[in-house]
């Protein structure tokens, strides 16, 4: 389907926002992991929210969730849909004006974020979610699927930011790291609670120790 606004308000509260690669050229093991995640979410009756693409890990995620009878909602900026990058069989598609609106809507309509290995687009979306959580604007779980240790350098950089006191040690609780897609749902469920009070320690004070 390809109508604007359809599907967004139609399903219940259990929506999982997935960030993943658009690349069709990466090792297919990454596409298979995206498909595993799509199947796992669909079997758990969780709605997948994602960028709406038909290729790479994005396409594999959506295809697998749909094949399992799951609901899949795409949120895509108009210019991408005009380039015909859109998956044609989604349960719902929301066409928005630009990338900023897309990210805002993705976070506003999701109950959890999952990041699979990907490129700059995946990093940007992941860090938008982490930054919003740090400011108490996004309170839901953020799970990184560290397949093949892909996110190790990213996690090292976050650790360094904490060690050098650009961030607070409490910020480590904002994300959970798992090795495989099968572990995602349990990680979401056991994620530590987060609250708007996070704004109180978003900026590291001169006195606290990392
Ligand atoms: P990357 O991890 O760099 O491949 O970026 C993934 C992000 O790229 C997506 O979330 C989108 O913002 C964007 N993107 C690239 N290709 C597509 C596509 N065919 N459909 C939708 N989004 C795409």
PDB file of C-alpha atoms and ligand atoms in Angstrom:
ATOM      1  CA  UNK A   1       0.000   0.000   0.000  1.00  0.00           C
ATOM      2  CA  UNK A   2       1.109   3.574  -0.465  1.00  0.00           C
ATOM      3  CA  UNK A   3      -1.359   5.935   1.138  1.00  0.00           C
ATOM      4  CA  UNK A   4      -0.312   8.735   3.432  1.00  0.00           C
ATOM      5  CA  UNK A   5      -1.293   8.589   7.108  1.00  0.00           C
ATOM      6  CA  UNK A   6      -2.685   5.059   6.954  1.00  0.00           C
ATOM      7  CA  UNK A   7      -1.830   2.637   9.707  1.00  0.00           C
ATOM      8  CA  UNK A   8      -0.078   5.059  12.041  1.00  0.00           C
ATOM      9  CA  UNK A   9      -2.860   5.356  14.574  1.00  0.00           C
ATOM     10  CA  UNK A  10      -4.429   1.989  13.851  1.00  0.00           C
ATOM     11  CA  UNK A  11      -2.417  -0.383  16.061  1.00  0.00           C
ATOM     12  CA  UNK A  12      -1.871  -0.659  19.783  1.00  0.00           C
ATOM     13  CA  UNK A  13       0.996   0.651  21.852  1.00  0.00           C
ATOM     14  CA  UNK A  14       3.573  -2.036  21.138  1.00  0.00           C
ATOM     15  CA  UNK A  15       5.625  -0.533  18.377  1.00  0.00           C
ATOM     16  CA  UNK A  16       9.303  -1.263  17.907  1.00  0.00           C
ATOM     17  CA  UNK A  17      11.307   1.195  15.860  1.00  0.00           C
ATOM     18  CA  UNK A  18      14.139  -0.480  13.960  1.00  0.00           C
ATOM     19  CA  UNK A  19      17.117   1.340  12.484  1.00  0.00           C
ATOM     20  CA  UNK A  20      19.146  -0.697  10.019  1.00  0.00           C
ATOM     21  CA  UNK A  21      21.094  -0.650   6.782  1.00  0.00           C
ATOM     22  CA  UNK A  22      19.777   0.289   3.373  1.00  0.00           C
ATOM     23  CA  UNK A  23      22.816  -1.392   1.791  1.00  0.00           C
ATOM     24  CA  UNK A  24      22.241  -4.328  -0.523  1.00  0.00           C
ATOM     25  CA  UNK A  25      26.006  -4.782  -0.810  1.00  0.00           C
ATOM     26  CA  UNK A  26      26.910  -5.729   2.768  1.00  0.00           C
ATOM     27  CA  UNK A  27      27.459  -9.325   3.882  1.00  0.00           C
ATOM     28  CA  UNK A  28      24.091 -11.118   3.630  1.00  0.00           C
ATOM     29  CA  UNK A  29      24.458 -12.253   7.254  1.00  0.00           C
ATOM     30  CA  UNK A  30      23.332  -8.729   8.183  1.00  0.00           C
ATOM     31  CA  UNK A  31      20.203  -9.063   6.026  1.00  0.00           C
ATOM     32  CA  UNK A  32      19.505 -12.437   7.634  1.00  0.00           C
ATOM     33  CA  UNK A  33      19.797 -10.890  11.113  1.00  0.00           C
ATOM     34  CA  UNK A  34      17.310  -8.192  10.077  1.00  0.00           C
ATOM     35  CA  UNK A  35      14.954 -10.911   8.850  1.00  0.00           C
ATOM     36  CA  UNK A  36      15.340 -12.797  12.143  1.00  0.00           C
ATOM     37  CA  UNK A  37      14.438  -9.652  14.037  1.00  0.00           C
ATOM     38  CA  UNK A  38      11.420  -9.054  11.806  1.00  0.00           C
ATOM     39  CA  UNK A  39      10.192 -12.599  12.410  1.00  0.00           C
ATOM     40  CA  UNK A  40      10.766 -12.398  16.167  1.00  0.00           C
ATOM     41  CA  UNK A  41       8.872  -9.108  16.459  1.00  0.00           C
ATOM     42  CA  UNK A  42       5.984 -10.353  14.329  1.00  0.00           C
ATOM     43  CA  UNK A  43       5.700 -13.575  16.344  1.00  0.00           C
ATOM     44  CA  UNK A  44       5.539 -11.501  19.519  1.00  0.00           C
ATOM     45  CA  UNK A  45       2.729  -9.422  17.939  1.00  0.00           C
ATOM     46  CA  UNK A  46       4.907  -6.318  18.008  1.00  0.00           C
ATOM     47  CA  UNK A  47       4.456  -3.784  15.217  1.00  0.00           C
ATOM     48  CA  UNK A  48       7.625  -2.891  13.325  1.00  0.00           C
ATOM     49  CA  UNK A  49       8.165   0.797  12.606  1.00  0.00           C
ATOM     50  CA  UNK A  50      11.039   1.585  10.256  1.00  0.00           C
ATOM     51  CA  UNK A  51      12.185   3.807   7.404  1.00  0.00           C
ATOM     52  CA  UNK A  52       9.930   2.222   4.798  1.00  0.00           C
ATOM     53  CA  UNK A  53      12.644   1.043   2.421  1.00  0.00           C
ATOM     54  CA  UNK A  54      12.535  -2.053   0.234  1.00  0.00           C
ATOM     55  CA  UNK A  55      16.233  -2.844   0.003  1.00  0.00           C
ATOM     56  CA  UNK A  56      19.065  -4.082   2.213  1.00  0.00           C
ATOM     57  CA  UNK A  57      18.451  -4.933   5.856  1.00  0.00           C
ATOM     58  CA  UNK A  58      15.435  -2.609   5.807  1.00  0.00           C
ATOM     59  CA  UNK A  59      13.744  -4.664   3.110  1.00  0.00           C
ATOM     60  CA  UNK A  60      14.721  -7.961   4.744  1.00  0.00           C
ATOM     61  CA  UNK A  61      13.276  -6.808   8.073  1.00  0.00           C
ATOM     62  CA  UNK A  62       9.961  -5.777   6.523  1.00  0.00           C
ATOM     63  CA  UNK A  63       9.642  -8.812   4.233  1.00  0.00           C
ATOM     64  CA  UNK A  64      10.237 -11.250   7.089  1.00  0.00           C
ATOM     65  CA  UNK A  65       7.832  -9.524   9.491  1.00  0.00           C
ATOM     66  CA  UNK A  66       5.116  -9.375   6.816  1.00  0.00           C
ATOM     67  CA  UNK A  67       5.659 -13.023   5.854  1.00  0.00           C
ATOM     68  CA  UNK A  68       5.108 -13.916   9.503  1.00  0.00           C
ATOM     69  CA  UNK A  69       1.801 -12.036   9.484  1.00  0.00           C
ATOM     70  CA  UNK A  70       3.184  -9.010  11.340  1.00  0.00           C
ATOM     71  CA  UNK A  71       2.321  -5.336  11.046  1.00  0.00           C
ATOM     72  CA  UNK A  72       4.959  -3.120   9.455  1.00  0.00           C
ATOM     73  CA  UNK A  73       4.708   0.673   9.333  1.00  0.00           C
ATOM     74  CA  UNK A  74       7.058   2.751   7.172  1.00  0.00           C
ATOM     75  CA  UNK A  75       7.856   6.409   7.755  1.00  0.00           C
ATOM     76  CA  UNK A  76       9.553   7.946   4.769  1.00  0.00           C
ATOM     77  CA  UNK A  77      10.347  11.454   3.558  1.00  0.00           C
ATOM     78  CA  UNK A  78       8.623  12.443   0.342  1.00  0.00           C
ATOM     79  CA  UNK A  79      11.824  12.682  -1.698  1.00  0.00           C
ATOM     80  CA  UNK A  80      12.620   9.014  -0.990  1.00  0.00           C
ATOM     81  CA  UNK A  81       9.144   7.886  -1.943  1.00  0.00           C
ATOM     82  CA  UNK A  82       9.427   9.904  -5.149  1.00  0.00           C
ATOM     83  CA  UNK A  83      12.606   7.942  -5.927  1.00  0.00           C
ATOM     84  CA  UNK A  84      10.479   4.775  -5.539  1.00  0.00           C
ATOM     85  CA  UNK A  85      12.514   3.527  -2.614  1.00  0.00           C
ATOM     86  CA  UNK A  86       9.356   2.564  -0.783  1.00  0.00           C
ATOM     87  CA  UNK A  87       8.396  -0.983   0.162  1.00  0.00           C
ATOM     88  CA  UNK A  88       5.178  -1.707  -1.731  1.00  0.00           C
ATOM     89  CA  UNK A  89       3.419  -4.094   0.687  1.00  0.00           C
ATOM     90  CA  UNK A  90       3.531  -2.342   4.044  1.00  0.00           C
ATOM     91  CA  UNK A  91       0.674  -2.436   6.532  1.00  0.00           C
ATOM     92  CA  UNK A  92       0.935   1.334   6.756  1.00  0.00           C
ATOM     93  CA  UNK A  93       3.015   4.117   5.272  1.00  0.00           C
ATOM     94  CA  UNK A  94       3.462   7.659   6.458  1.00  0.00           C
ATOM     95  CA  UNK A  95       4.957  10.097   3.992  1.00  0.00           C
ATOM     96  CA  UNK A  96       6.520  13.127   5.697  1.00  0.00           C
ATOM     97  CA  UNK A  97       8.153  16.294   4.450  1.00  0.00           C
ATOM     98  CA  UNK A  98      11.770  15.703   5.445  1.00  0.00           C
ATOM     99  CA  UNK A  99      14.255  13.633   7.451  1.00  0.00           C
ATOM    100  CA  UNK A 100      13.740  15.707  10.604  1.00  0.00           C
ATOM    101  CA  UNK A 101      10.000  15.121  10.562  1.00  0.00           C
ATOM    102  CA  UNK A 102      10.624  11.430   9.931  1.00  0.00           C
ATOM    103  CA  UNK A 103      12.852  11.039  12.985  1.00  0.00           C
ATOM    104  CA  UNK A 104      10.474  13.036  15.158  1.00  0.00           C
ATOM    105  CA  UNK A 105       7.538  10.871  14.125  1.00  0.00           C
ATOM    106  CA  UNK A 106       9.536   7.636  14.440  1.00  0.00           C
ATOM    107  CA  UNK A 107      10.430   8.348  18.049  1.00  0.00           C
ATOM    108  CA  UNK A 108       7.017   9.764  18.929  1.00  0.00           C
ATOM    109  CA  UNK A 109       5.233   6.645  17.708  1.00  0.00           C
ATOM    110  CA  UNK A 110       7.536   3.955  19.118  1.00  0.00           C
ATOM    111  CA  UNK A 111       7.813   2.117  22.430  1.00  0.00           C
ATOM    112  CA  UNK A 112      11.374   0.939  21.872  1.00  0.00           C
ATOM    113  CA  UNK A 113      14.312   1.433  19.512  1.00  0.00           C
ATOM    114  CA  UNK A 114      16.470  -1.341  18.061  1.00  0.00           C
ATOM    115  CA  UNK A 115      19.611  -0.655  16.030  1.00  0.00           C
ATOM    116  CA  UNK A 116      21.131  -3.280  13.774  1.00  0.00           C
ATOM    117  CA  UNK A 117      24.447  -2.785  11.972  1.00  0.00           C
ATOM    118  CA  UNK A 118      24.243  -0.108   9.295  1.00  0.00           C
ATOM    119  CA  UNK A 119      25.847   3.033   7.911  1.00  0.00           C
ATOM    120  CA  UNK A 120      25.692   6.741   8.637  1.00  0.00           C
ATOM    121  CA  UNK A 121      21.888   6.805   8.455  1.00  0.00           C
ATOM    122  CA  UNK A 122      21.634   4.146  11.148  1.00  0.00           C
ATOM    123  CA  UNK A 123      24.217   5.932  13.330  1.00  0.00           C
ATOM    124  CA  UNK A 124      22.442   9.259  12.989  1.00  0.00           C
ATOM    125  CA  UNK A 125      19.075   7.801  13.949  1.00  0.00           C
ATOM    126  CA  UNK A 126      20.572   5.841  16.850  1.00  0.00           C
ATOM    127  CA  UNK A 127      22.336   8.898  18.240  1.00  0.00           C
ATOM    128  CA  UNK A 128      19.220  11.006  17.844  1.00  0.00           C
ATOM    129  CA  UNK A 129      17.405   8.478  20.056  1.00  0.00           C
ATOM    130  CA  UNK A 130      20.236   8.329  22.613  1.00  0.00           C
ATOM    131  CA  UNK A 131      20.445  12.130  22.741  1.00  0.00           C
ATOM    132  CA  UNK A 132      16.684  12.502  23.187  1.00  0.00           C
ATOM    133  CA  UNK A 133      16.812   9.920  25.995  1.00  0.00           C
ATOM    134  CA  UNK A 134      19.671  11.742  27.680  1.00  0.00           C
ATOM    135  CA  UNK A 135      17.506  14.872  27.731  1.00  0.00           C
ATOM    136  CA  UNK A 136      14.500  13.001  29.131  1.00  0.00           C
ATOM    137  CA  UNK A 137      12.593  13.456  25.885  1.00  0.00           C
ATOM    138  CA  UNK A 138      12.569   9.756  24.960  1.00  0.00           C
ATOM    139  CA  UNK A 139      12.118   7.289  27.810  1.00  0.00           C
ATOM    140  CA  UNK A 140      11.909   3.910  26.078  1.00  0.00           C
ATOM    141  CA  UNK A 141      14.459   1.078  25.690  1.00  0.00           C
ATOM    142  CA  UNK A 142      17.244   1.377  23.111  1.00  0.00           C
ATOM    143  CA  UNK A 143      18.773  -1.964  22.125  1.00  0.00           C
ATOM    144  CA  UNK A 144      21.886  -2.363  20.001  1.00  0.00           C
ATOM    145  CA  UNK A 145      22.330  -5.666  18.198  1.00  0.00           C
ATOM    146  CA  UNK A 146      26.094  -6.005  18.299  1.00  0.00           C
ATOM    147  CA  UNK A 147      26.318  -8.615  15.574  1.00  0.00           C
ATOM    148  CA  UNK A 148      29.955  -9.584  14.869  1.00  0.00           C
ATOM    149  CA  UNK A 149      31.008  -6.903  17.347  1.00  0.00           C
ATOM    150  CA  UNK A 150      29.945  -4.293  14.807  1.00  0.00           C
ATOM    151  CA  UNK A 151      29.080  -1.697  17.449  1.00  0.00           C
ATOM    152  CA  UNK A 152      32.240  -2.255  19.540  1.00  0.00           C
ATOM    153  CA  UNK A 153      33.949   0.957  18.288  1.00  0.00           C
ATOM    154  CA  UNK A 154      30.748   2.923  18.908  1.00  0.00           C
ATOM    155  CA  UNK A 155      30.444   1.528  22.455  1.00  0.00           C
ATOM    156  CA  UNK A 156      34.120   2.300  23.065  1.00  0.00           C
ATOM    157  CA  UNK A 157      33.553   5.881  21.989  1.00  0.00           C
ATOM    158  CA  UNK A 158      30.562   6.213  24.323  1.00  0.00           C
ATOM    159  CA  UNK A 159      32.673   4.741  27.150  1.00  0.00           C
ATOM    160  CA  UNK A 160      35.398   7.205  26.402  1.00  0.00           C
ATOM    161  CA  UNK A 161      32.892  10.077  26.467  1.00  0.00           C
ATOM    162  CA  UNK A 162      31.872   8.883  29.951  1.00  0.00           C
ATOM    163  CA  UNK A 163      35.460   8.356  31.055  1.00  0.00           C
ATOM    164  CA  UNK A 164      36.388  11.869  29.915  1.00  0.00           C
ATOM    165  CA  UNK A 165      33.264  13.206  31.626  1.00  0.00           C
ATOM    166  CA  UNK A 166      31.456  14.439  28.545  1.00  0.00           C
ATOM    167  CA  UNK A 167      28.696  12.148  29.751  1.00  0.00           C
ATOM    168  CA  UNK A 168      27.631  10.748  33.118  1.00  0.00           C
ATOM    169  CA  UNK A 169      28.127   7.083  34.084  1.00  0.00           C
ATOM    170  CA  UNK A 170      24.343   6.892  34.543  1.00  0.00           C
ATOM    171  CA  UNK A 171      24.008   7.450  30.785  1.00  0.00           C
ATOM    172  CA  UNK A 172      25.269   3.884  30.214  1.00  0.00           C
ATOM    173  CA  UNK A 173      21.845   2.699  31.341  1.00  0.00           C
ATOM    174  CA  UNK A 174      20.271   4.334  28.289  1.00  0.00           C
ATOM    175  CA  UNK A 175      21.182   1.469  25.977  1.00  0.00           C
ATOM    176  CA  UNK A 176      21.316  -2.313  26.176  1.00  0.00           C
ATOM    177  CA  UNK A 177      23.634  -4.411  24.038  1.00  0.00           C
ATOM    178  CA  UNK A 178      22.785  -7.890  22.751  1.00  0.00           C
ATOM    179  CA  UNK A 179      24.628 -10.218  20.417  1.00  0.00           C
ATOM    180  CA  UNK A 180      21.751 -11.485  18.295  1.00  0.00           C
ATOM    181  CA  UNK A 181      18.195 -10.568  17.215  1.00  0.00           C
ATOM    182  CA  UNK A 182      16.689 -13.370  19.338  1.00  0.00           C
ATOM    183  CA  UNK A 183      17.818 -11.513  22.475  1.00  0.00           C
ATOM    184  CA  UNK A 184      16.161  -8.203  21.578  1.00  0.00           C
ATOM    185  CA  UNK A 185      12.723  -8.710  23.113  1.00  0.00           C
ATOM    186  CA  UNK A 186      14.115  -9.874  26.480  1.00  0.00           C
ATOM    187  CA  UNK A 187      16.499  -6.899  26.487  1.00  0.00           C
ATOM    188  CA  UNK A 188      13.637  -4.478  25.827  1.00  0.00           C
ATOM    189  CA  UNK A 189      11.644  -6.020  28.661  1.00  0.00           C
ATOM    190  CA  UNK A 190      14.500  -5.881  31.168  1.00  0.00           C
ATOM    191  CA  UNK A 191      15.643  -2.392  30.220  1.00  0.00           C
ATOM    192  CA  UNK A 192      16.107  -0.112  33.291  1.00  0.00           C
ATOM    193  CA  UNK A 193      13.381   2.479  33.779  1.00  0.00           C
ATOM    194  CA  UNK A 194      14.203   5.977  32.564  1.00  0.00           C
ATOM    195  CA  UNK A 195      12.436   9.204  33.431  1.00  0.00           C
ATOM    196  CA  UNK A 196      12.213  12.879  32.547  1.00  0.00           C
ATOM    197  CA  UNK A 197      14.397  13.485  35.610  1.00  0.00           C
ATOM    198  CA  UNK A 198      17.295  12.493  33.329  1.00  0.00           C
ATOM    199  CA  UNK A 199      17.343  16.124  32.282  1.00  0.00           C
ATOM    200  CA  UNK A 200      18.778  16.846  35.745  1.00  0.00           C
ATOM    201  CA  UNK A 201      22.019  15.036  34.927  1.00  0.00           C
ATOM    202  CA  UNK A 202      22.060  15.478  31.131  1.00  0.00           C
ATOM    203  CA  UNK A 203      24.935  17.929  31.526  1.00  0.00           C
ATOM    204  CA  UNK A 204      27.835  16.628  33.618  1.00  0.00           C
ATOM    205  CA  UNK A 205      28.446  18.861  36.599  1.00  0.00           C
ATOM    206  CA  UNK A 206      31.873  19.966  37.749  1.00  0.00           C
ATOM    207  CA  UNK A 207      31.815  17.702  40.803  1.00  0.00           C
ATOM    208  CA  UNK A 208      30.358  14.295  39.926  1.00  0.00           C
ATOM    209  CA  UNK A 209      32.681  11.388  39.084  1.00  0.00           C
ATOM    210  CA  UNK A 210      32.207   9.310  35.921  1.00  0.00           C
TER     211      UNK A 210
HETATM  212  P1  LIG B   1      22.317   3.501   6.320  1.00  0.00           P
HETATM  213  O1  LIG B   1      22.458   2.810   7.636  1.00  0.00           O
HETATM  214  O2  LIG B   1      23.376   4.530   6.099  1.00  0.00           O
HETATM  215  O3  LIG B   1      22.070   2.580   5.183  1.00  0.00           O
HETATM  216  O4  LIG B   1      21.027   4.375   6.449  1.00  0.00           O
HETATM  217  C1  LIG B   1      19.761   3.840   6.701  1.00  0.00           C
HETATM  218  C2  LIG B   1      18.885   5.013   6.540  1.00  0.00           C
HETATM  219  O5  LIG B   1      19.105   5.475   5.207  1.00  0.00           O
HETATM  220  C3  LIG B   1      17.413   4.826   6.580  1.00  0.00           C
HETATM  221  O6  LIG B   1      16.857   4.850   7.845  1.00  0.00           O
HETATM  222  C4  LIG B   1      16.985   5.982   5.728  1.00  0.00           C
HETATM  223  O7  LIG B   1      17.072   7.176   6.424  1.00  0.00           O
HETATM  224  C5  LIG B   1      17.951   5.991   4.643  1.00  0.00           C
HETATM  225  N1  LIG B   1      17.621   5.220   3.460  1.00  0.00           N
HETATM  226  C6  LIG B   1      18.523   4.870   2.553  1.00  0.00           C
HETATM  227  N2  LIG B   1      17.955   4.166   1.573  1.00  0.00           N
HETATM  228  C7  LIG B   1      16.669   4.072   1.864  1.00  0.00           C
HETATM  229  C8  LIG B   1      15.551   3.455   1.230  1.00  0.00           C
HETATM  230  N3  LIG B   1      15.670   2.756   0.097  1.00  0.00           N
HETATM  231  N4  LIG B   1      14.366   3.585   1.811  1.00  0.00           N
HETATM  232  C9  LIG B   1      14.241   4.260   2.957  1.00  0.00           C
HETATM  233  N5  LIG B   1      15.244   4.841   3.605  1.00  0.00           N
HETATM  234  C10 LIG B   1      16.441   4.747   3.056  1.00  0.00           C
END
